[in-house]
PDB file of C-alpha atoms and ligand atoms in Angstrom:
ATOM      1  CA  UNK A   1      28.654  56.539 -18.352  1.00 88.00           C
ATOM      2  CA  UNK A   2      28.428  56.674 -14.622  1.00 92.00           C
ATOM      3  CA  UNK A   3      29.414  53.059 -13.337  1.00 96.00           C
ATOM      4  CA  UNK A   4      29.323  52.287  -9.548  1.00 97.00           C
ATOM      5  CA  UNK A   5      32.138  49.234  -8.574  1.00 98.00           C
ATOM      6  CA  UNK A   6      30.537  47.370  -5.728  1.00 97.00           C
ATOM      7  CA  UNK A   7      33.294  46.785  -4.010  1.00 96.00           C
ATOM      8  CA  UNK A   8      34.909  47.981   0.043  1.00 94.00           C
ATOM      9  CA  UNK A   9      38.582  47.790  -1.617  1.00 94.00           C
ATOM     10  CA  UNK A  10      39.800  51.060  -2.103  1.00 93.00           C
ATOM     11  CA  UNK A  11      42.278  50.061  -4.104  1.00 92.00           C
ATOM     12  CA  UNK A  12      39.828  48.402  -6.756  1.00 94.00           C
ATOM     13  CA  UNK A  13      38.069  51.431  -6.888  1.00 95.00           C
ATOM     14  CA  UNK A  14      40.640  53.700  -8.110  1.00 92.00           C
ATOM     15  CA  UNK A  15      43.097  51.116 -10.223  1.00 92.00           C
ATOM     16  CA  UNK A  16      39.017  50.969 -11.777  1.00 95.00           C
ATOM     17  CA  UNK A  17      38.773  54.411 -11.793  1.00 94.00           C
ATOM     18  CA  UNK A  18      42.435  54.714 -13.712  1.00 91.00           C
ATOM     19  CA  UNK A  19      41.493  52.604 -16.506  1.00 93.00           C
ATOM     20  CA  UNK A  20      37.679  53.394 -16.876  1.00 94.00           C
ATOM     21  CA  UNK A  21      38.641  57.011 -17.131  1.00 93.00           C
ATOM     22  CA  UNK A  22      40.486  56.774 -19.971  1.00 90.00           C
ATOM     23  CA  UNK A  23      37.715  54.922 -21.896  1.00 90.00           C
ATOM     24  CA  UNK A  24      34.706  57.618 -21.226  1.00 90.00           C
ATOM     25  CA  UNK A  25      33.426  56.708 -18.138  1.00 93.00           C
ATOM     26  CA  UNK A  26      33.175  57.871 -14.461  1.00 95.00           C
ATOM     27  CA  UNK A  27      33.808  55.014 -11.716  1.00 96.00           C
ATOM     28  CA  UNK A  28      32.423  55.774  -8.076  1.00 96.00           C
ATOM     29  CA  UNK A  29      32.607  52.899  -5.076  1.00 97.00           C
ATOM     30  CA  UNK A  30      28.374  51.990  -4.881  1.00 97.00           C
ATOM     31  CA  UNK A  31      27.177  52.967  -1.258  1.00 96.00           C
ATOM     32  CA  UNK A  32      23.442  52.376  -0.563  1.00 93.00           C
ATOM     33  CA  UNK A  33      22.554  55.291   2.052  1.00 88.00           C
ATOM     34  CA  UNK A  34      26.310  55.620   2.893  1.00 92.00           C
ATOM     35  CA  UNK A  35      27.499  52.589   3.376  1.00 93.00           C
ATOM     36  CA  UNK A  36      29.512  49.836   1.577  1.00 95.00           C
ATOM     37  CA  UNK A  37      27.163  47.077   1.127  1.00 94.00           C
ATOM     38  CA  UNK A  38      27.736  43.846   2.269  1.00 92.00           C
ATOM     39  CA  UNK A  39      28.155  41.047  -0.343  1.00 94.00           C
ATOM     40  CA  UNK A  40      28.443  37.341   0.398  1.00 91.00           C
ATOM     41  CA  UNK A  41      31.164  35.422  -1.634  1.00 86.00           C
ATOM     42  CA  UNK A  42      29.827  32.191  -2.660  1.00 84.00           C
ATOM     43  CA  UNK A  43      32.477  29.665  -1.189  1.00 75.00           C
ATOM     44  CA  UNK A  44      33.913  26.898  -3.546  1.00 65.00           C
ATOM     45  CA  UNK A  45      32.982  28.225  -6.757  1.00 76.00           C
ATOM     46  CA  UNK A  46      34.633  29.660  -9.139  1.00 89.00           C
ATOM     47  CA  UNK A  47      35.902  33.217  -9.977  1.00 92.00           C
ATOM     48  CA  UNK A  48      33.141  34.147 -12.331  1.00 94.00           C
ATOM     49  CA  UNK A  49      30.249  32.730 -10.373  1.00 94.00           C
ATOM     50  CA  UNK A  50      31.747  34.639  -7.184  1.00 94.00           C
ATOM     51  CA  UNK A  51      31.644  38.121  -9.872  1.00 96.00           C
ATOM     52  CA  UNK A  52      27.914  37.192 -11.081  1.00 96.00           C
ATOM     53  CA  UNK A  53      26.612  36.731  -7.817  1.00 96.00           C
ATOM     54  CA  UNK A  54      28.217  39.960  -6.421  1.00 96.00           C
ATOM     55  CA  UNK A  55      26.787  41.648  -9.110  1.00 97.00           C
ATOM     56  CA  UNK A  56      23.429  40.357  -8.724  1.00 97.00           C
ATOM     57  CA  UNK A  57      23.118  40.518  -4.898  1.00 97.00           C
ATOM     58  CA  UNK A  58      24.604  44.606  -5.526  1.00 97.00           C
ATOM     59  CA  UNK A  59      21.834  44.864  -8.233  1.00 97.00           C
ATOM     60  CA  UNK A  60      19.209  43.632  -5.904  1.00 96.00           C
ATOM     61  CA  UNK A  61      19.922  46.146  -3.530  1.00 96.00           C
ATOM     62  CA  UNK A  62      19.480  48.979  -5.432  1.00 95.00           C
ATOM     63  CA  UNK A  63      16.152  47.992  -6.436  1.00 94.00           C
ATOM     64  CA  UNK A  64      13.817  50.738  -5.135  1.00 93.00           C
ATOM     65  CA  UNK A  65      16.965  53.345  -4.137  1.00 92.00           C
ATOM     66  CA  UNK A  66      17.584  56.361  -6.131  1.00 91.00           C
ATOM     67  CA  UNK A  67      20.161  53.751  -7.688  1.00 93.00           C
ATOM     68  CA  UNK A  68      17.826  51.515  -9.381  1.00 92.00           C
ATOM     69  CA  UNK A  69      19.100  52.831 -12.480  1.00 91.00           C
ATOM     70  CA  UNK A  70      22.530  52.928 -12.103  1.00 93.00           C
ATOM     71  CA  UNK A  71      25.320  50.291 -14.356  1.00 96.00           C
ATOM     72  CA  UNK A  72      26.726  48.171 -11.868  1.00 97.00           C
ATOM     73  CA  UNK A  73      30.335  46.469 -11.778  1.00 98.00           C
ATOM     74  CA  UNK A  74      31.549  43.843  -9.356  1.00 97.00           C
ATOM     75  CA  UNK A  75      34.399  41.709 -10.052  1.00 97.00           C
ATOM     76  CA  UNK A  76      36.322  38.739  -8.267  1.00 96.00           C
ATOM     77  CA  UNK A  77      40.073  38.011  -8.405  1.00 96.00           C
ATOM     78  CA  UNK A  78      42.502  35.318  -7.853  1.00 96.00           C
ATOM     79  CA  UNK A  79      46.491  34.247  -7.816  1.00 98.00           C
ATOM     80  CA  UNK A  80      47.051  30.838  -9.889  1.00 98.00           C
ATOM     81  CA  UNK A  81      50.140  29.673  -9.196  1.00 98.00           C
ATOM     82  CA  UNK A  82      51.234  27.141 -11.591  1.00 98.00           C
ATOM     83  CA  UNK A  83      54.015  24.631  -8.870  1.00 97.00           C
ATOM     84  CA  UNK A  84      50.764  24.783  -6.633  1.00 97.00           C
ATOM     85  CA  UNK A  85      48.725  23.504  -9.178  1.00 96.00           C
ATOM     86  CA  UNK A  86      47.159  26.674  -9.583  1.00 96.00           C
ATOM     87  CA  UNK A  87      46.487  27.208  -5.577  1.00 96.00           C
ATOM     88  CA  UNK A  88      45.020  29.454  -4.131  1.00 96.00           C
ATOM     89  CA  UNK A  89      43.024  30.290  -7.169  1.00 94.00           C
ATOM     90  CA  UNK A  90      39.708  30.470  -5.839  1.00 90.00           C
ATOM     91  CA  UNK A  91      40.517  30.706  -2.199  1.00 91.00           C
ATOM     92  CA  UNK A  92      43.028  33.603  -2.490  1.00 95.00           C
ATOM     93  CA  UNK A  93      41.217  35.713   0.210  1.00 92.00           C
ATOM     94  CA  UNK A  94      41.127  33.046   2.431  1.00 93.00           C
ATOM     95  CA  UNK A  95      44.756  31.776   2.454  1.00 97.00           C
ATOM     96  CA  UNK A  96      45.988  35.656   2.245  1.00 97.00           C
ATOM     97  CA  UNK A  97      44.048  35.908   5.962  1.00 97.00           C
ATOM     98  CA  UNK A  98      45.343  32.397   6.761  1.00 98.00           C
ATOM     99  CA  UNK A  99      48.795  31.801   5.575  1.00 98.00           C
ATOM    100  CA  UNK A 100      49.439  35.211   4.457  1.00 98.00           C
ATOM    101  CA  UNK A 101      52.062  36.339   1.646  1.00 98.00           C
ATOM    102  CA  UNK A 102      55.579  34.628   3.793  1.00 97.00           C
ATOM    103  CA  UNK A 103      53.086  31.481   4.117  1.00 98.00           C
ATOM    104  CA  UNK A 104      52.513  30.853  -0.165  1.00 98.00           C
ATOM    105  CA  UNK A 105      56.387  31.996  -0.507  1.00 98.00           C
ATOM    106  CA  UNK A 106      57.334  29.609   1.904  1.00 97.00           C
ATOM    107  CA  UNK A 107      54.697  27.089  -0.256  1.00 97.00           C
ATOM    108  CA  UNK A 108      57.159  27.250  -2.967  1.00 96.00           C
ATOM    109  CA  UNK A 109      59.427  24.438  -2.974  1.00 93.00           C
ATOM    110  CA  UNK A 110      62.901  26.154  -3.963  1.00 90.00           C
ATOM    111  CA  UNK A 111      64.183  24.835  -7.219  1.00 91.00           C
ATOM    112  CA  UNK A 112      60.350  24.714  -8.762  1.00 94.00           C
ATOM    113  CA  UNK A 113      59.263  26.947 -11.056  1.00 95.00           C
ATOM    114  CA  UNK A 114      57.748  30.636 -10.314  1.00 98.00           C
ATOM    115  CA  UNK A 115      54.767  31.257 -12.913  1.00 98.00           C
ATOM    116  CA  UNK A 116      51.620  32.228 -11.728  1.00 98.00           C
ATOM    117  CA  UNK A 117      48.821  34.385 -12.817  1.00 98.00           C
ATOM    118  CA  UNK A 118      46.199  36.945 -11.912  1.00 98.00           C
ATOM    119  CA  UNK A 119      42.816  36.640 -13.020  1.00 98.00           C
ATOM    120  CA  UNK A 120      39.758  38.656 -13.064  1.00 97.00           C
ATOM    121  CA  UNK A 121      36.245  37.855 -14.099  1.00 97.00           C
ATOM    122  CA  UNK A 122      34.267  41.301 -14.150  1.00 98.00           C
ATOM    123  CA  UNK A 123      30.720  41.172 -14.323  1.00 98.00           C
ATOM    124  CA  UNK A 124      28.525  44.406 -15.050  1.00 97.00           C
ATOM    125  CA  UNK A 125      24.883  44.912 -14.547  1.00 97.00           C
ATOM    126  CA  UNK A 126      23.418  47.352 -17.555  1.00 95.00           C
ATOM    127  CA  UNK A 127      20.019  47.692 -18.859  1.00 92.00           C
ATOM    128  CA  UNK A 128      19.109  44.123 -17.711  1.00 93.00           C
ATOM    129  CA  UNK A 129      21.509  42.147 -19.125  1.00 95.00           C
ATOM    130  CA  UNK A 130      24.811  40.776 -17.340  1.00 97.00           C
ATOM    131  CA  UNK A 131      28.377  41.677 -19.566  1.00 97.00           C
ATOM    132  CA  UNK A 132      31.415  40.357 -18.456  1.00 97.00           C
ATOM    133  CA  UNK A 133      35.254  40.651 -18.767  1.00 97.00           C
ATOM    134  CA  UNK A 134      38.449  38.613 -18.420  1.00 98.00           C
ATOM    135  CA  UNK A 135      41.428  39.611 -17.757  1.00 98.00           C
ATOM    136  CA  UNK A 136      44.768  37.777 -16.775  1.00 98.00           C
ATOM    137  CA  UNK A 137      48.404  38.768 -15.705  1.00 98.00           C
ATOM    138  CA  UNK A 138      51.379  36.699 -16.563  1.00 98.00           C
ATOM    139  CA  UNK A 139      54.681  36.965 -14.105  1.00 98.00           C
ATOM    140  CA  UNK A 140      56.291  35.035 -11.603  1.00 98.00           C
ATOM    141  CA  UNK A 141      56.481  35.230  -7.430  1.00 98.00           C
ATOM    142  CA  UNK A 142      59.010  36.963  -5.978  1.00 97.00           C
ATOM    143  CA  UNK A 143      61.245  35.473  -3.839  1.00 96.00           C
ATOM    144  CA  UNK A 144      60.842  37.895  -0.939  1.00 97.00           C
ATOM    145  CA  UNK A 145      57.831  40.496  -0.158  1.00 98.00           C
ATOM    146  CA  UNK A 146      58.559  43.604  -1.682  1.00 98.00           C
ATOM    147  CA  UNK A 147      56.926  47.014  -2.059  1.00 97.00           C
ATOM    148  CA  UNK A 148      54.322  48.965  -0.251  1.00 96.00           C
ATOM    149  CA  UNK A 149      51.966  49.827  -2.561  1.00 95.00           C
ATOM    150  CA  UNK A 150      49.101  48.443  -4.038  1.00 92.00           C
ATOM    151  CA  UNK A 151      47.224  45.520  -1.810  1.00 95.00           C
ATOM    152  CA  UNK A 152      46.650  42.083  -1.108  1.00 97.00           C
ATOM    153  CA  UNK A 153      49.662  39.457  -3.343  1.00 98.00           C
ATOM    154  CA  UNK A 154      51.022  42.655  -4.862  1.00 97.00           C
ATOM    155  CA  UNK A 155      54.301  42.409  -3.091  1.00 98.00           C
ATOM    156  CA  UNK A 156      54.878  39.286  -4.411  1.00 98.00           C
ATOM    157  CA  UNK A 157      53.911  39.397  -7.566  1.00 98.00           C
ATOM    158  CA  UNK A 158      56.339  40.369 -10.634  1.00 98.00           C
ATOM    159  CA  UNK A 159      54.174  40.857 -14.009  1.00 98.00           C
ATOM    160  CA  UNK A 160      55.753  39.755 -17.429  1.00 98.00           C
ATOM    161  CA  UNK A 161      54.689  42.942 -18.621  1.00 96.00           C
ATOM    162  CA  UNK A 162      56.362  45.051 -16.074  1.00 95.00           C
ATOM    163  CA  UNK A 163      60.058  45.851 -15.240  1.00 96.00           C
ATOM    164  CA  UNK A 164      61.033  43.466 -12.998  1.00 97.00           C
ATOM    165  CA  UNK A 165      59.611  44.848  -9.972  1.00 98.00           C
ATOM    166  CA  UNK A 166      56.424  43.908  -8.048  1.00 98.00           C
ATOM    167  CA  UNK A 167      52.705  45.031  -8.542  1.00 97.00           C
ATOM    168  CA  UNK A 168      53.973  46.105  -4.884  1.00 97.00           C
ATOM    169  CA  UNK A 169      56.330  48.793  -6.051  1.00 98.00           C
ATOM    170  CA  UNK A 170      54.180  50.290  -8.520  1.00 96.00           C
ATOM    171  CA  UNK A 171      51.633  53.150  -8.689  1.00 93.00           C
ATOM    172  CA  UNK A 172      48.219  52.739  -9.372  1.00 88.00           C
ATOM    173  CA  UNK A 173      48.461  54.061 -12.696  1.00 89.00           C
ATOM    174  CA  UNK A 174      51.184  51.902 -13.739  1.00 92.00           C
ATOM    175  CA  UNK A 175      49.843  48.566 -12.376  1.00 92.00           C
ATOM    176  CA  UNK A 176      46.576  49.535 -13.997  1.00 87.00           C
ATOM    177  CA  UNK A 177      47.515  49.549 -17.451  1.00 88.00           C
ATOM    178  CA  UNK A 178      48.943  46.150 -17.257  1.00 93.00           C
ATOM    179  CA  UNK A 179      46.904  44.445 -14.910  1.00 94.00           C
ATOM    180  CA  UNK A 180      44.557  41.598 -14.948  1.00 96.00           C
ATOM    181  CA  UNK A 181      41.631  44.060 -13.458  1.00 95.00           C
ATOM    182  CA  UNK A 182      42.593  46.894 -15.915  1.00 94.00           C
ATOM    183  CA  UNK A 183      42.622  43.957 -18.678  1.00 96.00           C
ATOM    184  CA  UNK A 184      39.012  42.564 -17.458  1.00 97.00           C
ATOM    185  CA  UNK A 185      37.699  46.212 -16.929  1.00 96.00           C
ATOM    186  CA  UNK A 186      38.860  47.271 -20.571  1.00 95.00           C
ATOM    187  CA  UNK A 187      37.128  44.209 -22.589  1.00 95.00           C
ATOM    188  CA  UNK A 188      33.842  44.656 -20.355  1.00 95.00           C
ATOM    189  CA  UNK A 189      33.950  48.753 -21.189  1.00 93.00           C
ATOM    190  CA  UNK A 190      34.434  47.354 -25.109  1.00 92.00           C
ATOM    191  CA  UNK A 191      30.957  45.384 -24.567  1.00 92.00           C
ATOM    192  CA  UNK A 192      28.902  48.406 -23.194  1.00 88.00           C
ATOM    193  CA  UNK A 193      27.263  51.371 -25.232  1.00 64.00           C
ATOM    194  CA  UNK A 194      29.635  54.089 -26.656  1.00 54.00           C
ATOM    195  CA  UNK A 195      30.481  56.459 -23.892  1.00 46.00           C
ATOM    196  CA  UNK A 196      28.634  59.130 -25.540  1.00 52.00           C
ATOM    197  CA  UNK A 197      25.496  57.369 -25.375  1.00 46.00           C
TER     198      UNK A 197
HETATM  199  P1  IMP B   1      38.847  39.402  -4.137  1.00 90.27           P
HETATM  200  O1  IMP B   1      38.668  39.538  -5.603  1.00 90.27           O
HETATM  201  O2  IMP B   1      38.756  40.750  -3.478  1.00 90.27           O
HETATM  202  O3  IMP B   1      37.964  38.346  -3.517  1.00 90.27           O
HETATM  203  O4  IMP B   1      40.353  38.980  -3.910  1.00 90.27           O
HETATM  204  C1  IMP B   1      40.784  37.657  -3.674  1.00 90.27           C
HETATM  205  C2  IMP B   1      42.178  37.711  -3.111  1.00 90.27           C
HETATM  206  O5  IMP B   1      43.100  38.108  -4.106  1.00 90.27           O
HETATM  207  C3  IMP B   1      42.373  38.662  -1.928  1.00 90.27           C
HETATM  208  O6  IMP B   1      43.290  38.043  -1.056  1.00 90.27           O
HETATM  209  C4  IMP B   1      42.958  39.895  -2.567  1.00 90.27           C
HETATM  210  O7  IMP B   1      43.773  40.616  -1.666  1.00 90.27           O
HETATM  211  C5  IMP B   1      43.775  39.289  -3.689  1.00 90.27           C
HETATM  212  N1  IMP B   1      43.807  40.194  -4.838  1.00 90.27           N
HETATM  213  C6  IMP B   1      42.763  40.515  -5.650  1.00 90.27           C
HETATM  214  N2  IMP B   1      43.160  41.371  -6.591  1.00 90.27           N
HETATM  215  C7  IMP B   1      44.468  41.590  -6.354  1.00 90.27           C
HETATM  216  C8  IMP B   1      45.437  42.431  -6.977  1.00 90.27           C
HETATM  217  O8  IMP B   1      45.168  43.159  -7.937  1.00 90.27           O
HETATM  218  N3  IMP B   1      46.656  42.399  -6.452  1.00 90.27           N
HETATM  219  C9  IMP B   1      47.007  41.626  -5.380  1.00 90.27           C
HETATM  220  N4  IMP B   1      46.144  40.839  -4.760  1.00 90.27           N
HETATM  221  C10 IMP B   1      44.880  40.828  -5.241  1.00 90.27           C
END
């Protein structure tokens, strides 16, 4: 299946693309005549409500494109971190523009503990009916910013499941498989039609 991720993060799109491909389908960014299309993010509300309305505001786009059609994915994100009382959470975006990454490590008090999470609510639009997926990443923040790949808290963010070194310092590929989107994108793919259909 052909699935178009509304989304103007690159970096969604292909970590998306990584996993997706492996399960049968084909994951392109959704542009309505060429352009990424402009979705509002519900403020104050959480993660899943932020991924329905994406999706629903993308869907209502397409209506009367070329696109009507089309299987739509949005998805929304956010870092829980657990000495914060799971802050930012919800206002991730926000406080990464604000504070930035030096701004939550300097959040930390010192001798607290580091766990935190990544979660992901993705919501797809198919034949009507709205499926969604969960997926969460364990680990800890780092204690400095490290690594250049990847995007947003990745540079600070070491997953349980990984090898010690940041989401920042990995490849696409290899965040992918053990990441919170990757995790929320595989259990939403389980929900669809066979990929032969
Ligand atoms: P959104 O889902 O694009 O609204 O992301 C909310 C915030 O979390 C933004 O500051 C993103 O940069 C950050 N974020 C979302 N997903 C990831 C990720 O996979 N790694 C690091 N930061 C992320």
């Amino acid at each position: 299946m052909r699935i178009l991720f509304a989304t103007g993060n690159k970096h969604k799109v292909s970590e998306a693309s990584e996993i997706l491909s492996h399960l049968g389908h084909e994951v392109d960014q959704l542009l309505i005549h060429g352009q990424v299309p402009e979705l509002i993010e519900p403020q104050a509300e959480g993660i899943e409500e932020v991924a329905i309305s994406k999706v629903m505001q993308a869907r209502d786009l397409v209506i009367g494109t070329e696109l009507e059609d089309s299987i739509i994915l949005a998805e929304d994100s956010g870092l829980f971190i657990d000495s914060l009382r799971g802050f930012p959470g919800p206002f991730s975006s926000y406080v990464e523009g604000t504070i930035g990454l030096s701004g939550i490590l300097h959040l930390i008090p010192p001798e607290s503990g580091r766990e935190a999470e990544f979660r992901t609510i993705a919501a797809v639009y198919f034949e009507g009916e709205i499926l969604t997926g969960t997926g969460i990443c364990s680990g800890v923040i780092s204690r400095e910013i490290s690594g250049e790949m990847g995007f947003g808290y990745d540079p600070i963010f070491i997953p349980h499941d990984g090898d010690g070194r940041t989401c920042g310092e990995m490849s696409s590929t290899e965040k992918s498989y053990i990441s919170h989107r990757g995790r929320a994108l595989k259990e939403v793919s389980e929900l669809l039609n066979p990929p032969s259909k």
